[in-house]
Coordinates of C-alpha atoms in Angstrom, one line a residue:
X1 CA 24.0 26.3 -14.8
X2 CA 20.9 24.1 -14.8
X3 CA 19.5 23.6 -10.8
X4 CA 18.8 19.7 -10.5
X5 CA 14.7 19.3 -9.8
X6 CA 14.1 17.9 -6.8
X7 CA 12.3 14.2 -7.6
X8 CA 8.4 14.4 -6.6
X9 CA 7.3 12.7 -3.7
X10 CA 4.9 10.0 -4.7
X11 CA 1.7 10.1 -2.9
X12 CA -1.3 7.4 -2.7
X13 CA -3.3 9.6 -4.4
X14 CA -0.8 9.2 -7.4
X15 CA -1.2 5.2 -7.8
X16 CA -4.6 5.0 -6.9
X17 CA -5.7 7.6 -9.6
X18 CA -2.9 5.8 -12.0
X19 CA -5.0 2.4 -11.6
X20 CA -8.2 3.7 -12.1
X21 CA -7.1 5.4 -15.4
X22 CA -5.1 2.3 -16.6
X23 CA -8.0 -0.5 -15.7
X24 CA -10.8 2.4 -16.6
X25 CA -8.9 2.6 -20.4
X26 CA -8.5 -1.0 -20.6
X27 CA -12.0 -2.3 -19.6
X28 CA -14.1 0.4 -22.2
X29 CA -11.2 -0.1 -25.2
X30 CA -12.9 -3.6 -25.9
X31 CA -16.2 -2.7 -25.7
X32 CA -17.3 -2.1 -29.5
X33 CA -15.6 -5.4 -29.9
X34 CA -17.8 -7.2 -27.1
X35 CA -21.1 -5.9 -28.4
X36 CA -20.4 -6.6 -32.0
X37 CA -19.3 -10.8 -30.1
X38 CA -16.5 -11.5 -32.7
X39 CA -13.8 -11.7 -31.1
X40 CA -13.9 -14.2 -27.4
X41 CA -10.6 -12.6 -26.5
X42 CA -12.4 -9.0 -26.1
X43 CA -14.6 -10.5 -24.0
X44 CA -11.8 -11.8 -21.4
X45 CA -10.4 -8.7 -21.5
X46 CA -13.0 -6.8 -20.4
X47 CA -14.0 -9.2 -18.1
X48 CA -10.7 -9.0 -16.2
X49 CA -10.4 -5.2 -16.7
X50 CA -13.7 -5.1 -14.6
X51 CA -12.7 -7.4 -12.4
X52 CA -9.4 -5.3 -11.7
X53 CA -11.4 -2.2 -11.3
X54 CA -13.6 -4.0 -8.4
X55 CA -10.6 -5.3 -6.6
X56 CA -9.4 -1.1 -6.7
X57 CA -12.5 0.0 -5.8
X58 CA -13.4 -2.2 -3.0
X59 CA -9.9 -2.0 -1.4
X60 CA -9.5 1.6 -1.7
X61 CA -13.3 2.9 -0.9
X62 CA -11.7 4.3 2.5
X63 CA -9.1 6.9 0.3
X64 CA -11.3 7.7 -2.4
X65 CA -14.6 9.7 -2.8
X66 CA -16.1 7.5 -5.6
X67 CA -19.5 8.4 -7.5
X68 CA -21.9 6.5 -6.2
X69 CA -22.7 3.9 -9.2
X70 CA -19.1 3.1 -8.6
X71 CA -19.3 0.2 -6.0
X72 CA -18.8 -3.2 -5.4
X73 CA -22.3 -4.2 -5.8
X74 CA -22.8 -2.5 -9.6
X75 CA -19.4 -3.7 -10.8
X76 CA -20.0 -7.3 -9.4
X77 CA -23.2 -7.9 -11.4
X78 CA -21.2 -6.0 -14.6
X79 CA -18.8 -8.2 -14.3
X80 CA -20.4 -11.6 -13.5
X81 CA -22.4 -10.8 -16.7
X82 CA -20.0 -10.6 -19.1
X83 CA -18.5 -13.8 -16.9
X84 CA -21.3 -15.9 -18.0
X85 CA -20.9 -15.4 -21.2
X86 CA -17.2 -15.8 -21.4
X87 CA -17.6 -18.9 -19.0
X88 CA -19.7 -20.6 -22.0
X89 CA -16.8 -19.6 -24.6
X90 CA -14.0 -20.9 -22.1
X91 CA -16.3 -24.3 -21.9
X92 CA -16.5 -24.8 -25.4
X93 CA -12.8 -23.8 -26.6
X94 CA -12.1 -26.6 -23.7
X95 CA -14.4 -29.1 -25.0
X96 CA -13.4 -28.8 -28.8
X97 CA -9.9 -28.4 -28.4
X98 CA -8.5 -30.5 -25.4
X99 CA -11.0 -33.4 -24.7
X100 CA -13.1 -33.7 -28.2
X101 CA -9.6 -34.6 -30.1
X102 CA -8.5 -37.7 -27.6
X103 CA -12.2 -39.3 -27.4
X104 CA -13.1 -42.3 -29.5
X105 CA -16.1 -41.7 -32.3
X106 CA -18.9 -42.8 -30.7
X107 CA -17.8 -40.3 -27.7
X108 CA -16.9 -37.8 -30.1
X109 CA -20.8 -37.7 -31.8
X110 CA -22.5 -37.5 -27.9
X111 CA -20.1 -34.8 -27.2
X112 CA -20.8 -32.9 -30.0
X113 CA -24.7 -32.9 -29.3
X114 CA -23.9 -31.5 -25.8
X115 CA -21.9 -28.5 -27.9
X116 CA -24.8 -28.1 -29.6
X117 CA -27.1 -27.0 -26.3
X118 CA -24.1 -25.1 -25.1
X119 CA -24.1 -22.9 -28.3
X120 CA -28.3 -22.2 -27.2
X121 CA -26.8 -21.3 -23.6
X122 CA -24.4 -19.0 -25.0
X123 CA -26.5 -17.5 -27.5
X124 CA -28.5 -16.9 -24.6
X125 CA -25.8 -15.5 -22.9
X126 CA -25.0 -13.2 -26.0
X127 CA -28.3 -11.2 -25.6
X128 CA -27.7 -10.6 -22.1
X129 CA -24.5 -8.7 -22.5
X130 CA -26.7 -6.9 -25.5
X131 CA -29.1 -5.9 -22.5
X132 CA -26.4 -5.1 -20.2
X133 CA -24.8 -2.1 -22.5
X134 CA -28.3 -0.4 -22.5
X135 CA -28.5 -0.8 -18.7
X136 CA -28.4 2.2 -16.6
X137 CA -26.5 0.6 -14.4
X138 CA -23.5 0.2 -17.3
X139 CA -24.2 3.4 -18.2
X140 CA -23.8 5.3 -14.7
X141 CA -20.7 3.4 -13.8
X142 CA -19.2 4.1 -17.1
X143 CA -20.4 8.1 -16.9
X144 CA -19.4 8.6 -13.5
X145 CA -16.0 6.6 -13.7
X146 CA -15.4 9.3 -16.7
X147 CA -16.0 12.0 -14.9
X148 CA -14.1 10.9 -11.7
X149 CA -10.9 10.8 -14.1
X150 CA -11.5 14.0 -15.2
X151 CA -12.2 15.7 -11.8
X152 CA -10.4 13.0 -8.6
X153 CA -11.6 13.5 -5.3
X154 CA -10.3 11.7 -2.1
X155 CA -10.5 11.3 1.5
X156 CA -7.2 12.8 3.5
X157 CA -5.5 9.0 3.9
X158 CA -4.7 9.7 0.1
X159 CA -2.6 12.5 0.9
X160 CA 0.2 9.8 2.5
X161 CA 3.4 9.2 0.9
X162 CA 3.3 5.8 -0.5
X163 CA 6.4 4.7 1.6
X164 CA 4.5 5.4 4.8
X165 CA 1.4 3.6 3.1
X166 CA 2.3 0.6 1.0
X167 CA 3.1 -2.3 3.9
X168 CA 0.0 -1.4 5.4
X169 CA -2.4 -1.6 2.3
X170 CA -0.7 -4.9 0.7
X171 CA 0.2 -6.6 4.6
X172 CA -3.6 -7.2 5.3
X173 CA -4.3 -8.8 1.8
X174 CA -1.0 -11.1 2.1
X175 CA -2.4 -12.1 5.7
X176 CA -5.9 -13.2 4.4
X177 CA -3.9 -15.2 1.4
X178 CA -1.8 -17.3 4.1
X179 CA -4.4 -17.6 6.9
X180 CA -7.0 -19.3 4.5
X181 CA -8.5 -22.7 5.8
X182 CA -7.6 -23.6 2.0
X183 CA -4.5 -24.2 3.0
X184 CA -4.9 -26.7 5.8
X185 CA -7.5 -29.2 2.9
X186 CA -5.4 -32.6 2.9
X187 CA -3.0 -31.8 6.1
X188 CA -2.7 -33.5 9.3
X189 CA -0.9 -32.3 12.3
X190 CA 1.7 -34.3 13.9
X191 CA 3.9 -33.1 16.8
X192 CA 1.9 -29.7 17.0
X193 CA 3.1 -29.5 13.0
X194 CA 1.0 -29.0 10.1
X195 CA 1.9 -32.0 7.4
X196 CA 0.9 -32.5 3.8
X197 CA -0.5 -35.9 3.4
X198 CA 1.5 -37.1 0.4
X199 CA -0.7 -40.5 0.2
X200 CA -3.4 -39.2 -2.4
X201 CA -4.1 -41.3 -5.3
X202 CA -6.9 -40.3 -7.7
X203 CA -9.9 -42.0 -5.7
X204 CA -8.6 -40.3 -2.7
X205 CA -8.4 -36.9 -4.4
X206 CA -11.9 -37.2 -6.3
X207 CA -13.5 -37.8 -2.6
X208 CA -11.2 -34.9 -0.8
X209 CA -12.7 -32.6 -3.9
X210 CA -16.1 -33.9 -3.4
X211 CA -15.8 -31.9 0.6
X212 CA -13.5 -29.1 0.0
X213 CA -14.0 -28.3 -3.7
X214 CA -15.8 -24.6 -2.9
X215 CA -13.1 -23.9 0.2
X216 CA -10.3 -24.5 -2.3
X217 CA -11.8 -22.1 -4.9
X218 CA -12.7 -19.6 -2.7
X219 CA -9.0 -19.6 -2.0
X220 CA -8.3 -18.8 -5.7
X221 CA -10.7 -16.0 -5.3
X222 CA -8.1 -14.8 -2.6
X223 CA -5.1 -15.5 -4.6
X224 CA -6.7 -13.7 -7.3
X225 CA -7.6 -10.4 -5.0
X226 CA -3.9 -10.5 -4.1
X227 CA -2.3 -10.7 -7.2
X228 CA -4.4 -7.7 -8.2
X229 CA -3.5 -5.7 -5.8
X230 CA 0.5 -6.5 -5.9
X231 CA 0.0 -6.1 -9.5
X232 CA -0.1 -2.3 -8.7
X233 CA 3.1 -2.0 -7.5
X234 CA 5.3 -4.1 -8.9
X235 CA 7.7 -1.3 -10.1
X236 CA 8.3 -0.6 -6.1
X237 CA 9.8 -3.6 -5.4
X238 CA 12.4 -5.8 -6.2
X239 CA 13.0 -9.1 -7.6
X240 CA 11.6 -11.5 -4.5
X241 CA 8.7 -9.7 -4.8
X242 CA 8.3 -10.4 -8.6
X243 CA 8.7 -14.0 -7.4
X244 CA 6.4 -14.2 -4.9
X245 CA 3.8 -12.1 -7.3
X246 CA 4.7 -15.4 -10.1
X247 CA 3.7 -17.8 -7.2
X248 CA 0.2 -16.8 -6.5
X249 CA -0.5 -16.4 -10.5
X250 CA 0.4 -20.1 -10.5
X251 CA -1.6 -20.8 -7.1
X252 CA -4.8 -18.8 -9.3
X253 CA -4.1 -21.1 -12.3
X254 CA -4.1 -24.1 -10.8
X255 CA -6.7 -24.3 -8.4
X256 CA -8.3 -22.6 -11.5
X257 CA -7.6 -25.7 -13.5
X258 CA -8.6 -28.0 -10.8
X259 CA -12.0 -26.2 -10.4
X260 CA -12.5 -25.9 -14.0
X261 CA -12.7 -29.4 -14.4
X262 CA -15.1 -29.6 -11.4
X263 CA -17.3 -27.4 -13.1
X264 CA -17.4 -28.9 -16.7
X265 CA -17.9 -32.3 -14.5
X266 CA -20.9 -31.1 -13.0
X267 CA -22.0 -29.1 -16.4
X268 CA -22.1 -32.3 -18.4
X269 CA -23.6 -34.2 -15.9
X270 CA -26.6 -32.1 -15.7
X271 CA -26.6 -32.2 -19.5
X272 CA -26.3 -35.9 -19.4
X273 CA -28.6 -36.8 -16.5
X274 CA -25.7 -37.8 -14.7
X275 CA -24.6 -40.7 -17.0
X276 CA -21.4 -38.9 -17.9
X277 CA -19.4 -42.3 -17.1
X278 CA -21.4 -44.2 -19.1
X279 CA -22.0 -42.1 -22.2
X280 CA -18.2 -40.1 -21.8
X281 CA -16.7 -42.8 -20.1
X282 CA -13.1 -41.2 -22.0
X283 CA -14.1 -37.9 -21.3
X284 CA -14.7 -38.6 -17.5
X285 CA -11.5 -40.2 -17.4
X286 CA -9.9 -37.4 -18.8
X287 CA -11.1 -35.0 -15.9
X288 CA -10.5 -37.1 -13.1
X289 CA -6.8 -36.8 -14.4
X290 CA -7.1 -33.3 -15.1
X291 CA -8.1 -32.9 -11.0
X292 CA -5.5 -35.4 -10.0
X293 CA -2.7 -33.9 -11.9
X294 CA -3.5 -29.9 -10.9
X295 CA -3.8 -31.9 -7.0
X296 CA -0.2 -32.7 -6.9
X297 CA 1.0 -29.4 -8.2
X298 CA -1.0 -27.8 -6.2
X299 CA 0.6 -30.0 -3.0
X300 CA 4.0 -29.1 -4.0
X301 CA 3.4 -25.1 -3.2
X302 CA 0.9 -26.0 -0.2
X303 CA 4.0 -27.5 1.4
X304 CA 6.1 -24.5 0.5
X305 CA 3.5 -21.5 1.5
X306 CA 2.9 -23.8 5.3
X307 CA 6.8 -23.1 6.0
X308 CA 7.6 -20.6 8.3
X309 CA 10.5 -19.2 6.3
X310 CA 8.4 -18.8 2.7
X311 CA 5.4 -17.1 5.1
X312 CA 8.0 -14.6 7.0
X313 CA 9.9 -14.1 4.1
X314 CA 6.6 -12.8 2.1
X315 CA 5.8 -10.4 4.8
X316 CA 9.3 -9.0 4.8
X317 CA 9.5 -8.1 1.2
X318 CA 6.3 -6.7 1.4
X319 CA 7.3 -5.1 4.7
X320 CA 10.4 -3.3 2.8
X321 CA 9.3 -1.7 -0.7
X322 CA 12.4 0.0 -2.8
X323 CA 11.1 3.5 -2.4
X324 CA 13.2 6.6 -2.1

C-alpha cells in the first residue's frame, strides 16, 4: 500500500526565490545577443527582465537578505541604460514602419534625414551598453544575484505561508493603482460624484496633454509595477483575476501609446527646431490622432476603474486567492 504524501505547504520564501530564478535566467539568457546588437528583440527582453527583477527586489527588500549590489539604485541605472538604447530602436521601427509609409514624398525625404541623426544617437547609445557590460556595477549585480540563487537567505517574514501573506503584499500595490490622481485628469465632480467629461475633441485633448502628460505616465509606471507583481501569482487565482491582470496590461499599453507619441512629438521637434508642423505637417497630424484615439480608449476604462463596484470587486479577488 502506497501512504498518500501530504501536499507541501507553500511558503513566501518559495515564490520569492522562484521569481528571482525565473527573471534572474531570463534577463542574462539574452545577453551575448545584446552585446553582439543584432537582434532589437534581445534588447527588449533584457530590458524588461531587469525591469521585472527591480519591481521584485524593491517590493520584497523587507523578506529577503539581498547582496548588497542588488538594489534599486544599481538595477535602475542597468536598466535605464539598456532603455535608451532600446528607446532609439522602438523610435525608429515607429518612424519607418507606421508614419514614413502614409507621408507624401517631400515629407518622406525630411523624415528620412531626421532617421539619419537618430541612427548617430543610437550608435551612440550602442557603445554605452558596450561600457555598461564591463562596468563593475553589471558585474557585482550579476555575481552576487548568482550567488544568492545558489545560497538564499531571508528575513523571518519569508517563513509565512503564502495564504496568510498574499492579500497583504498585492492589496497595497492595487491601492496605489486606484488612488492615483491619474485617474481624476479630465473628470469633474457633480453631486459629490466623480464624472468623466465625454466632451473632448482633439484640440481639447492636445491642451489637457500639454498639463497632465507626466501625471498620466507616471500612472503607467504604476500600472506597470502592478502588473508585475500580479504577474507572480497568477496560478493562485482564478479567472477574475486573470481579467483584472488583462486590464491593467491594456491600461500600460495605452497610456504607453499615448505617451509615446508625446515623446516622438517632442523628439522631432527638437530635431526640427520646432517646425514639425511645417516641415511634417502629415506627420504631426498623424500624432495628434495617435493621442486622440489612445484618449478615448483610455476614457472608456477611466470610467470603469472610478465605479465603486469594479474598485471593490478588485480588492475582493485579490482579498481571496485559490490557495489550499
Amino acid at each position: 500500500m502506497t501512504l498518500a504524501t501530504k501536499p507541501t505547504v507553500k511558503t513566501l520564501s518559495d515564490y520569492i526565490y522562484s521569481a528571482i530564478e525565473k527573471h534572474f535566467k531570463k534577463t542574462w539568457k539574452w545577453e551575448k545577443s545584446v552585446k553582439n546588437d543584432k537582434d532589437p528583440e534581445a534588447l527588449h527582453q533584457m530590458r524588461v527582465g531587469m525591469r521585472r527583477l527591480r519591481s521584485i527586489v524593491t517590493r520584497f527588500n523587507s523578506i529577503v537578505n539581498f547582496p548588497k549590489s542588488v538594489n534599486d539604485k544599481n538595477i535602475g541605472k542597468i536598466a535605464r541604460c539598456l532603455g535608451s538604447l532600446r528607446d532609439l530602436d522602438v523610435l525608429k521601427e515607429t518612424l519607418e514602419t507606421t508614419y514614413k509609409p502614409q507621408l507624401p514624398k517631400k515629407e518622406r525625404a525630411i523624415l528620412d534625414n531626421v532617421i539619419d541623426t537618430l541612427n548617430k544617437q543610437r550608435a551612440e547609445a550602442a557603445i554605452d551598453i558596450k561600457a555598461l557590460f564591463k562596468s563593475e556595477r553589471y558585474k557585482s549585480l550579476k555575481t552576487e544575484l548568482k550567488e544568492w540563487l545558489e545560497e538564499p537567505s531571508y528575513q523571518p517574514l519569508a517563513n509565512l505561508t503564502i495564504k496568510q501573506a498574499l492579500p497583504d503584499l498585492l492589496l497595497p500595490e492595487v491601492s496605489c493603482f486606484l488612488l492615483h490622481p491619474g485617474w481624476l485628469i479630465g473628470t469633474k465632480v457633480e453631486e459629490n460624484k466623480v464624472v468623466v467629461s465625454t466632451d473632448f475633441d482633439e484640440k481639447k485633448v492636445e491642451k489637457q496633454l500639454l498639463s497632465s502628460s507626466q501625471n498620466l505616465h507616471d500612472l503607467r509606471k504604476q500600472a506597470k509595477r502592478l502588473r508585475y507583481q500580479l504577474d507572480l501569482f497568477t496560478d493562485l487565482y482564478g479567472e477574475g483575476f486573470a481579467n483584472y491582470l488583462a486590464l491593467v496590461k491594456i491600461i500600460q499599453v495605452i497610456l504607453g501609446s499615448m505617451q509615446d507619441s508625446i515623446v516622438l512629438d517632442e523628439w522631432l521637434q527638437d530635431m526640427l527646431s520646432s517646425k514639425i508642423n511645417s516641415q511634417l505637417p502629415t506627420l504631426a497630424t498623424l500624432l495628434k490622432k495617435n493621442r486622440y484615439d489612445s484618449w478615448q480608449q483610455w476614457q472608456s476604462l477611466q470610467q470603469r476603474f472610478l465605479t465603486l463596484e469594479a474598485r471593490q470587486e478588485f480588492h475582493l479577488i485579490v482579498l481571496h486567492p485559490d490557495v489550499k
